[in-house]
């Protein structure tokens, strides 16, 4: 479950504690900036799944290129055998 940060309530609490409204806004904005890059488990899981799918696609493409190379190499070997 993702937790949310109630910025409005945070500003109110700071003001109730004696911080003026501009300072309270600045503090809460700074806190929001500092915590925004945090990643949840669900985000990590989704990013990893996308990365894994991309890697599978890359591996499949590499296998196809390798198979094409092997077929080309076999064709060259056949041509050399026919020439001798």
PDB file of N, CA and C in Angstrom:
ATOM      1  N   UNK A   1       0.835  -1.171   0.000  1.00  0.00           N
ATOM      2  CA  UNK A   1       0.000   0.000   0.000  1.00  0.00           C
ATOM      3  C   UNK A   1       0.891   1.250   0.000  1.00  0.00           C
ATOM      4  N   UNK A   2       0.641   2.128  -0.925  1.00  0.00           N
ATOM      5  CA  UNK A   2       1.447   3.341  -1.027  1.00  0.00           C
ATOM      6  C   UNK A   2       0.946   4.375  -0.028  1.00  0.00           C
ATOM      7  N   UNK A   3       1.900   5.024   0.630  1.00  0.00           N
ATOM      8  CA  UNK A   3       1.561   6.086   1.566  1.00  0.00           C
ATOM      9  C   UNK A   3       1.598   7.414   0.836  1.00  0.00           C
ATOM     10  N   UNK A   4       0.681   8.280   1.197  1.00  0.00           N
ATOM     11  CA  UNK A   4       0.689   9.606   0.595  1.00  0.00           C
ATOM     12  C   UNK A   4       1.075  10.626   1.657  1.00  0.00           C
ATOM     13  N   UNK A   5       1.646  11.698   1.186  1.00  0.00           N
ATOM     14  CA  UNK A   5       2.077  12.782   2.078  1.00  0.00           C
ATOM     15  C   UNK A   5       1.100  13.930   1.902  1.00  0.00           C
ATOM     16  N   UNK A   6       0.349  14.238   2.921  1.00  0.00           N
ATOM     17  CA  UNK A   6      -0.647  15.299   2.885  1.00  0.00           C
ATOM     18  C   UNK A   6       0.054  16.635   3.111  1.00  0.00           C
ATOM     19  N   UNK A   7       0.391  17.288   1.998  1.00  0.00           N
ATOM     20  CA  UNK A   7       1.148  18.543   2.087  1.00  0.00           C
ATOM     21  C   UNK A   7       0.343  19.638   2.774  1.00  0.00           C
ATOM     22  N   UNK A   8      -0.941  19.665   2.516  1.00  0.00           N
ATOM     23  CA  UNK A   8      -1.765  20.707   3.120  1.00  0.00           C
ATOM     24  C   UNK A   8      -1.773  20.570   4.655  1.00  0.00           C
ATOM     25  N   UNK A   9      -1.928  19.330   5.098  1.00  0.00           N
ATOM     26  CA  UNK A   9      -1.933  19.080   6.545  1.00  0.00           C
ATOM     27  C   UNK A   9      -0.561  19.389   7.149  1.00  0.00           C
ATOM     28  N   UNK A  10       0.495  19.060   6.426  1.00  0.00           N
ATOM     29  CA  UNK A  10       1.843  19.335   6.927  1.00  0.00           C
ATOM     30  C   UNK A  10       2.057  20.835   7.107  1.00  0.00           C
ATOM     31  N   UNK A  11       1.606  21.620   6.137  1.00  0.00           N
ATOM     32  CA  UNK A  11       1.733  23.080   6.247  1.00  0.00           C
ATOM     33  C   UNK A  11       0.933  23.571   7.454  1.00  0.00           C
ATOM     34  N   UNK A  12      -0.290  23.052   7.622  1.00  0.00           N
ATOM     35  CA  UNK A  12      -1.118  23.465   8.761  1.00  0.00           C
ATOM     36  C   UNK A  12      -0.433  23.145  10.087  1.00  0.00           C
ATOM     37  N   UNK A  13       0.142  21.945  10.185  1.00  0.00           N
ATOM     38  CA  UNK A  13       0.799  21.551  11.436  1.00  0.00           C
ATOM     39  C   UNK A  13       1.999  22.443  11.734  1.00  0.00           C
ATOM     40  N   UNK A  14       2.766  22.775  10.691  1.00  0.00           N
ATOM     41  CA  UNK A  14       3.909  23.666  10.904  1.00  0.00           C
ATOM     42  C   UNK A  14       3.448  25.046  11.347  1.00  0.00           C
ATOM     43  N   UNK A  15       2.389  25.540  10.722  1.00  0.00           N
ATOM     44  CA  UNK A  15       1.874  26.862  11.104  1.00  0.00           C
ATOM     45  C   UNK A  15       1.336  26.844  12.524  1.00  0.00           C
ATOM     46  N   UNK A  16       0.683  25.736  12.909  1.00  0.00           N
ATOM     47  CA  UNK A  16       0.191  25.609  14.285  1.00  0.00           C
ATOM     48  C   UNK A  16       1.349  25.586  15.285  1.00  0.00           C
ATOM     49  N   UNK A  17       2.516  25.133  14.821  1.00  0.00           N
ATOM     50  CA  UNK A  17       3.692  25.075  15.690  1.00  0.00           C
ATOM     51  C   UNK A  17       4.447  26.395  15.708  1.00  0.00           C
ATOM     52  N   UNK A  18       3.943  27.401  14.986  1.00  0.00           N
ATOM     53  CA  UNK A  18       4.553  28.719  15.038  1.00  0.00           C
ATOM     54  C   UNK A  18       5.394  29.103  13.835  1.00  0.00           C
ATOM     55  N   UNK A  19       5.456  28.246  12.825  1.00  0.00           N
ATOM     56  CA  UNK A  19       6.216  28.573  11.617  1.00  0.00           C
ATOM     57  C   UNK A  19       5.331  29.433  10.730  1.00  0.00           C
ATOM     58  N   UNK A  20       5.884  30.508  10.149  1.00  0.00           N
ATOM     59  CA  UNK A  20       5.032  31.347   9.305  1.00  0.00           C
ATOM     60  C   UNK A  20       4.706  30.619   7.996  1.00  0.00           C
ATOM     61  N   UNK A  21       3.633  31.066   7.325  1.00  0.00           N
ATOM     62  CA  UNK A  21       3.096  30.318   6.192  1.00  0.00           C
ATOM     63  C   UNK A  21       4.085  30.159   5.035  1.00  0.00           C
ATOM     64  N   UNK A  22       4.883  31.182   4.732  1.00  0.00           N
ATOM     65  CA  UNK A  22       5.872  31.062   3.645  1.00  0.00           C
ATOM     66  C   UNK A  22       6.937  30.032   3.998  1.00  0.00           C
ATOM     67  N   UNK A  23       7.409  30.049   5.221  1.00  0.00           N
ATOM     68  CA  UNK A  23       8.413  29.077   5.654  1.00  0.00           C
ATOM     69  C   UNK A  23       7.831  27.666   5.662  1.00  0.00           C
ATOM     70  N   UNK A  24       6.596  27.556   6.134  1.00  0.00           N
ATOM     71  CA  UNK A  24       5.943  26.243   6.166  1.00  0.00           C
ATOM     72  C   UNK A  24       5.814  25.684   4.753  1.00  0.00           C
ATOM     73  N   UNK A  25       5.398  26.528   3.813  1.00  0.00           N
ATOM     74  CA  UNK A  25       5.300  26.094   2.414  1.00  0.00           C
ATOM     75  C   UNK A  25       6.658  25.630   1.888  1.00  0.00           C
ATOM     76  N   UNK A  26       7.704  26.392   2.178  1.00  0.00           N
ATOM     77  CA  UNK A  26       9.044  26.058   1.703  1.00  0.00           C
ATOM     78  C   UNK A  26       9.528  24.742   2.302  1.00  0.00           C
ATOM     79  N   UNK A  27       9.280  24.548   3.581  1.00  0.00           N
ATOM     80  CA  UNK A  27       9.693  23.307   4.251  1.00  0.00           C
ATOM     81  C   UNK A  27       8.986  22.110   3.634  1.00  0.00           C
ATOM     82  N   UNK A  28       7.675  22.227   3.464  1.00  0.00           N
ATOM     83  CA  UNK A  28       6.897  21.102   2.924  1.00  0.00           C
ATOM     84  C   UNK A  28       7.283  20.835   1.473  1.00  0.00           C
ATOM     85  N   UNK A  29       7.510  21.873   0.701  1.00  0.00           N
ATOM     86  CA  UNK A  29       7.937  21.681  -0.691  1.00  0.00           C
ATOM     87  C   UNK A  29       9.291  20.974  -0.748  1.00  0.00           C
ATOM     88  N   UNK A  30      10.198  21.379   0.117  1.00  0.00           N
ATOM     89  CA  UNK A  30      11.516  20.742   0.179  1.00  0.00           C
ATOM     90  C   UNK A  30      11.398  19.277   0.576  1.00  0.00           C
ATOM     91  N   UNK A  31      10.537  18.993   1.538  1.00  0.00           N
ATOM     92  CA  UNK A  31      10.326  17.602   1.943  1.00  0.00           C
ATOM     93  C   UNK A  31       9.753  16.787   0.795  1.00  0.00           C
ATOM     94  N   UNK A  32       8.836  17.373   0.056  1.00  0.00           N
ATOM     95  CA  UNK A  32       8.256  16.682  -1.102  1.00  0.00           C
ATOM     96  C   UNK A  32       9.305  16.397  -2.162  1.00  0.00           C
ATOM     97  N   UNK A  33      10.172  17.377  -2.419  1.00  0.00           N
ATOM     98  CA  UNK A  33      11.252  17.179  -3.394  1.00  0.00           C
ATOM     99  C   UNK A  33      12.214  16.079  -2.943  1.00  0.00           C
ATOM    100  N   UNK A  34      12.492  16.055  -1.653  1.00  0.00           N
ATOM    101  CA  UNK A  34      13.451  15.088  -1.125  1.00  0.00           C
ATOM    102  C   UNK A  34      12.911  13.663  -1.165  1.00  0.00           C
ATOM    103  N   UNK A  35      11.616  13.507  -1.041  1.00  0.00           N
ATOM    104  CA  UNK A  35      11.036  12.164  -1.001  1.00  0.00           C
ATOM    105  C   UNK A  35      10.468  11.712  -2.333  1.00  0.00           C
ATOM    106  N   UNK A  36      10.354  12.581  -3.313  1.00  0.00           N
ATOM    107  CA  UNK A  36       9.727  12.197  -4.581  1.00  0.00           C
ATOM    108  C   UNK A  36      10.490  11.127  -5.351  1.00  0.00           C
ATOM    109  N   UNK A  37      11.832  11.052  -5.280  1.00  0.00           N
ATOM    110  CA  UNK A  37      12.495  10.009  -6.062  1.00  0.00           C
ATOM    111  C   UNK A  37      12.434   8.621  -5.438  1.00  0.00           C
ATOM    112  N   UNK A  38      11.776   8.489  -4.282  1.00  0.00           N
ATOM    113  CA  UNK A  38      11.676   7.183  -3.657  1.00  0.00           C
ATOM    114  C   UNK A  38      10.859   6.245  -4.538  1.00  0.00           C
ATOM    115  N   UNK A  39      11.276   5.011  -4.590  1.00  0.00           N
ATOM    116  CA  UNK A  39      10.645   4.023  -5.457  1.00  0.00           C
ATOM    117  C   UNK A  39       9.951   2.981  -4.601  1.00  0.00           C
ATOM    118  N   UNK A  40       8.737   2.634  -4.982  1.00  0.00           N
ATOM    119  CA  UNK A  40       8.015   1.612  -4.246  1.00  0.00           C
ATOM    120  C   UNK A  40       8.378   0.232  -4.798  1.00  0.00           C
ATOM    121  N   UNK A  41       8.037  -0.774  -4.030  1.00  0.00           N
ATOM    122  CA  UNK A  41       8.285  -2.156  -4.444  1.00  0.00           C
ATOM    123  C   UNK A  41       7.544  -2.454  -5.756  1.00  0.00           C
ATOM    124  N   UNK A  42       6.311  -1.959  -5.875  1.00  0.00           N
ATOM    125  CA  UNK A  42       5.530  -2.203  -7.091  1.00  0.00           C
ATOM    126  C   UNK A  42       6.170  -1.562  -8.315  1.00  0.00           C
ATOM    127  N   UNK A  43       6.713  -0.359  -8.149  1.00  0.00           N
ATOM    128  CA  UNK A  43       7.383   0.302  -9.269  1.00  0.00           C
ATOM    129  C   UNK A  43       8.616  -0.481  -9.670  1.00  0.00           C
ATOM    130  N   UNK A  44       9.405  -0.906  -8.686  1.00  0.00           N
ATOM    131  CA  UNK A  44      10.595  -1.703  -8.987  1.00  0.00           C
ATOM    132  C   UNK A  44      10.233  -2.995  -9.704  1.00  0.00           C
ATOM    133  N   UNK A  45       9.196  -3.666  -9.238  1.00  0.00           N
ATOM    134  CA  UNK A  45       8.757  -4.914  -9.850  1.00  0.00           C
ATOM    135  C   UNK A  45       8.351  -4.683 -11.313  1.00  0.00           C
ATOM    136  N   UNK A  46       7.590  -3.624 -11.566  1.00  0.00           N
ATOM    137  CA  UNK A  46       7.144  -3.321 -12.929  1.00  0.00           C
ATOM    138  C   UNK A  46       8.331  -2.961 -13.821  1.00  0.00           C
ATOM    139  N   UNK A  47       9.264  -2.162 -13.309  1.00  0.00           N
ATOM    140  CA  UNK A  47      10.436  -1.788 -14.101  1.00  0.00           C
ATOM    141  C   UNK A  47      11.302  -3.008 -14.413  1.00  0.00           C
ATOM    142  N   UNK A  48      11.451  -3.894 -13.425  1.00  0.00           N
ATOM    143  CA  UNK A  48      12.246  -5.088 -13.647  1.00  0.00           C
ATOM    144  C   UNK A  48      11.583  -6.005 -14.668  1.00  0.00           C
ATOM    145  N   UNK A  49      10.258  -6.124 -14.612  1.00  0.00           N
ATOM    146  CA  UNK A  49       9.538  -6.951 -15.589  1.00  0.00           C
ATOM    147  C   UNK A  49       9.713  -6.388 -17.001  1.00  0.00           C
ATOM    148  N   UNK A  50       9.646  -5.076 -17.140  1.00  0.00           N
ATOM    149  CA  UNK A  50       9.841  -4.451 -18.455  1.00  0.00           C
ATOM    150  C   UNK A  50      11.270  -4.673 -18.939  1.00  0.00           C
ATOM    151  N   UNK A  51      12.236  -4.544 -18.027  1.00  0.00           N
ATOM    152  CA  UNK A  51      13.637  -4.764 -18.388  1.00  0.00           C
ATOM    153  C   UNK A  51      13.860  -6.204 -18.824  1.00  0.00           C
ATOM    154  N   UNK A  52      13.270  -7.147 -18.086  1.00  0.00           N
ATOM    155  CA  UNK A  52      13.426  -8.562 -18.423  1.00  0.00           C
ATOM    156  C   UNK A  52      12.810  -8.865 -19.790  1.00  0.00           C
ATOM    157  N   UNK A  53      11.653  -8.296 -20.073  1.00  0.00           N
ATOM    158  CA  UNK A  53      11.018  -8.496 -21.379  1.00  0.00           C
ATOM    159  C   UNK A  53      11.886  -7.931 -22.501  1.00  0.00           C
ATOM    160  N   UNK A  54      12.475  -6.775 -22.250  1.00  0.00           N
ATOM    161  CA  UNK A  54      13.360  -6.157 -23.247  1.00  0.00           C
ATOM    162  C   UNK A  54      14.593  -7.021 -23.480  1.00  0.00           C
ATOM    163  N   UNK A  55      15.154  -7.554 -22.415  1.00  0.00           N
ATOM    164  CA  UNK A  55      16.334  -8.421 -22.555  1.00  0.00           C
ATOM    165  C   UNK A  55      16.001  -9.702 -23.307  1.00  0.00           C
ATOM    166  N   UNK A  56      14.816 -10.262 -23.061  1.00  0.00           N
ATOM    167  CA  UNK A  56      14.401 -11.462 -23.804  1.00  0.00           C
ATOM    168  C   UNK A  56      14.296 -11.167 -25.285  1.00  0.00           C
ATOM    169  N   UNK A  57      13.717 -10.015 -25.616  1.00  0.00           N
ATOM    170  CA  UNK A  57      13.591  -9.629 -27.021  1.00  0.00           C
ATOM    171  C   UNK A  57      14.975  -9.452 -27.650  1.00  0.00           C
ATOM    172  N   UNK A  58      15.882  -8.832 -26.909  1.00  0.00           N
ATOM    173  CA  UNK A  58      17.248  -8.645 -27.411  1.00  0.00           C
ATOM    174  C   UNK A  58      17.947  -9.986 -27.612  1.00  0.00           C
ATOM    175  N   UNK A  59      17.762 -10.906 -26.678  1.00  0.00           N
ATOM    176  CA  UNK A  59      18.380 -12.226 -26.805  1.00  0.00           C
ATOM    177  C   UNK A  59      17.811 -12.984 -28.000  1.00  0.00           C
ATOM    178  N   UNK A  60      16.501 -12.870 -28.228  1.00  0.00           N
ATOM    179  CA  UNK A  60      15.880 -13.527 -29.371  1.00  0.00           C
ATOM    180  C   UNK A  60      16.442 -12.972 -30.672  1.00  0.00           C
ATOM    181  N   UNK A  61      16.572 -11.655 -30.755  1.00  0.00           N
ATOM    182  CA  UNK A  61      17.131 -11.027 -31.960  1.00  0.00           C
ATOM    183  C   UNK A  61      18.573 -11.481 -32.168  1.00  0.00           C
ATOM    184  N   UNK A  62      19.323 -11.595 -31.102  1.00  0.00           N
ATOM    185  CA  UNK A  62      20.710 -12.056 -31.199  1.00  0.00           C
ATOM    186  C   UNK A  62      20.772 -13.504 -31.667  1.00  0.00           C
ATOM    187  N   UNK A  63      19.867 -14.333 -31.181  1.00  0.00           N
ATOM    188  CA  UNK A  63      19.820 -15.729 -31.626  1.00  0.00           C
ATOM    189  C   UNK A  63      19.506 -15.810 -33.117  1.00  0.00           C
ATOM    190  N   UNK A  64      18.601 -14.959 -33.572  1.00  0.00           N
ATOM    191  CA  UNK A  64      18.271 -14.952 -35.007  1.00  0.00           C
ATOM    192  C   UNK A  64      19.483 -14.533 -35.844  1.00  0.00           C
ATOM    193  N   UNK A  65      20.193 -13.532 -35.385  1.00  0.00           N
ATOM    194  CA  UNK A  65      21.392 -13.093 -36.115  1.00  0.00           C
ATOM    195  C   UNK A  65      22.457 -14.175 -36.115  1.00  0.00           C
ATOM    196  N   UNK A  66      22.608 -14.862 -34.993  1.00  0.00           N
ATOM    197  CA  UNK A  66      23.583 -15.942 -34.905  1.00  0.00           C
ATOM    198  C   UNK A  66      23.201 -17.096 -35.832  1.00  0.00           C
ATOM    199  N   UNK A  67      21.915 -17.421 -35.892  1.00  0.00           N
ATOM    200  CA  UNK A  67      21.448 -18.476 -36.801  1.00  0.00           C
ATOM    201  C   UNK A  67      21.701 -18.076 -38.255  1.00  0.00           C
ATOM    202  N   UNK A  68      21.442 -16.836 -38.591  1.00  0.00           N
ATOM    203  CA  UNK A  68      21.690 -16.363 -39.953  1.00  0.00           C
ATOM    204  C   UNK A  68      23.179 -16.432 -40.276  1.00  0.00           C
ATOM    205  N   UNK A  69      24.019 -16.094 -39.325  1.00  0.00           N
ATOM    206  CA  UNK A  69      25.459 -16.170 -39.516  1.00  0.00           C
ATOM    207  C   UNK A  69      25.893 -17.618 -39.747  1.00  0.00           C
ATOM    208  N   UNK A  70      25.338 -18.542 -38.954  1.00  0.00           N
ATOM    209  CA  UNK A  70      25.676 -19.962 -39.095  1.00  0.00           C
ATOM    210  C   UNK A  70      25.249 -20.488 -40.455  1.00  0.00           C
ATOM    211  N   UNK A  71      24.082 -20.092 -40.917  1.00  0.00           N
ATOM    212  CA  UNK A  71      23.614 -20.520 -42.240  1.00  0.00           C
ATOM    213  C   UNK A  71      24.532 -19.957 -43.324  1.00  0.00           C
ATOM    214  N   UNK A  72      24.913 -18.702 -43.180  1.00  0.00           N
ATOM    215  CA  UNK A  72      25.838 -18.103 -44.147  1.00  0.00           C
ATOM    216  C   UNK A  72      27.182 -18.799 -44.150  1.00  0.00           C
ATOM    217  N   UNK A  73      27.673 -19.127 -42.986  1.00  0.00           N
ATOM    218  CA  UNK A  73      28.941 -19.839 -42.863  1.00  0.00           C
ATOM    219  C   UNK A  73      28.858 -21.223 -43.501  1.00  0.00           C
ATOM    220  N   UNK A  74      27.739 -21.906 -43.289  1.00  0.00           N
ATOM    221  CA  UNK A  74      27.543 -23.216 -43.905  1.00  0.00           C
ATOM    222  C   UNK A  74      27.501 -23.092 -45.420  1.00  0.00           C
ATOM    223  N   UNK A  75      26.869 -22.047 -45.928  1.00  0.00           N
ATOM    224  CA  UNK A  75      26.807 -21.837 -47.377  1.00  0.00           C
ATOM    225  C   UNK A  75      28.198 -21.590 -47.953  1.00  0.00           C
ATOM    226  N   UNK A  76      29.005 -20.834 -47.233  1.00  0.00           N
ATOM    227  CA  UNK A  76      30.392 -20.596 -47.684  1.00  0.00           C
ATOM    228  C   UNK A  76      31.177 -21.895 -47.678  1.00  0.00           C
ATOM    229  N   UNK A  77      30.993 -22.710 -46.648  1.00  0.00           N
ATOM    230  CA  UNK A  77      31.702 -23.994 -46.567  1.00  0.00           C
ATOM    231  C   UNK A  77      31.291 -24.902 -47.724  1.00  0.00           C
ATOM    232  N   UNK A  78      30.012 -24.946 -48.056  1.00  0.00           N
ATOM    233  CA  UNK A  78      29.531 -25.751 -49.186  1.00  0.00           C
ATOM    234  C   UNK A  78      30.144 -25.249 -50.486  1.00  0.00           C
ATOM    235  N   UNK A  79      30.195 -23.937 -50.655  1.00  0.00           N
ATOM    236  CA  UNK A  79      30.763 -23.354 -51.873  1.00  0.00           C
ATOM    237  C   UNK A  79      32.236 -23.699 -51.987  1.00  0.00           C
ATOM    238  N   UNK A  80      32.970 -23.667 -50.892  1.00  0.00           N
ATOM    239  CA  UNK A  80      34.397 -24.006 -50.918  1.00  0.00           C
ATOM    240  C   UNK A  80      34.579 -25.488 -51.281  1.00  0.00           C
ATOM    241  N   UNK A  81      33.750 -26.342 -50.706  1.00  0.00           N
ATOM    242  CA  UNK A  81      33.833 -27.769 -51.005  1.00  0.00           C
ATOM    243  C   UNK A  81      33.565 -28.012 -52.485  1.00  0.00           C
ATOM    244  N   UNK A  82      32.589 -27.335 -53.068  1.00  0.00           N
ATOM    245  CA  UNK A  82      32.248 -27.492 -54.478  1.00  0.00           C
ATOM    246  C   UNK A  82      33.379 -27.009 -55.382  1.00  0.00           C
ATOM    247  N   UNK A  83      34.130 -26.011 -54.940  1.00  0.00           N
ATOM    248  CA  UNK A  83      35.235 -25.485 -55.749  1.00  0.00           C
ATOM    249  C   UNK A  83      36.437 -26.400 -55.743  1.00  0.00           C
ATOM    250  N   UNK A  84      36.554 -27.246 -54.736  1.00  0.00           N
ATOM    251  CA  UNK A  84      37.741 -28.098 -54.671  1.00  0.00           C
ATOM    252  C   UNK A  84      37.529 -29.442 -55.291  1.00  0.00           C
TER     253      UNK A  84
END
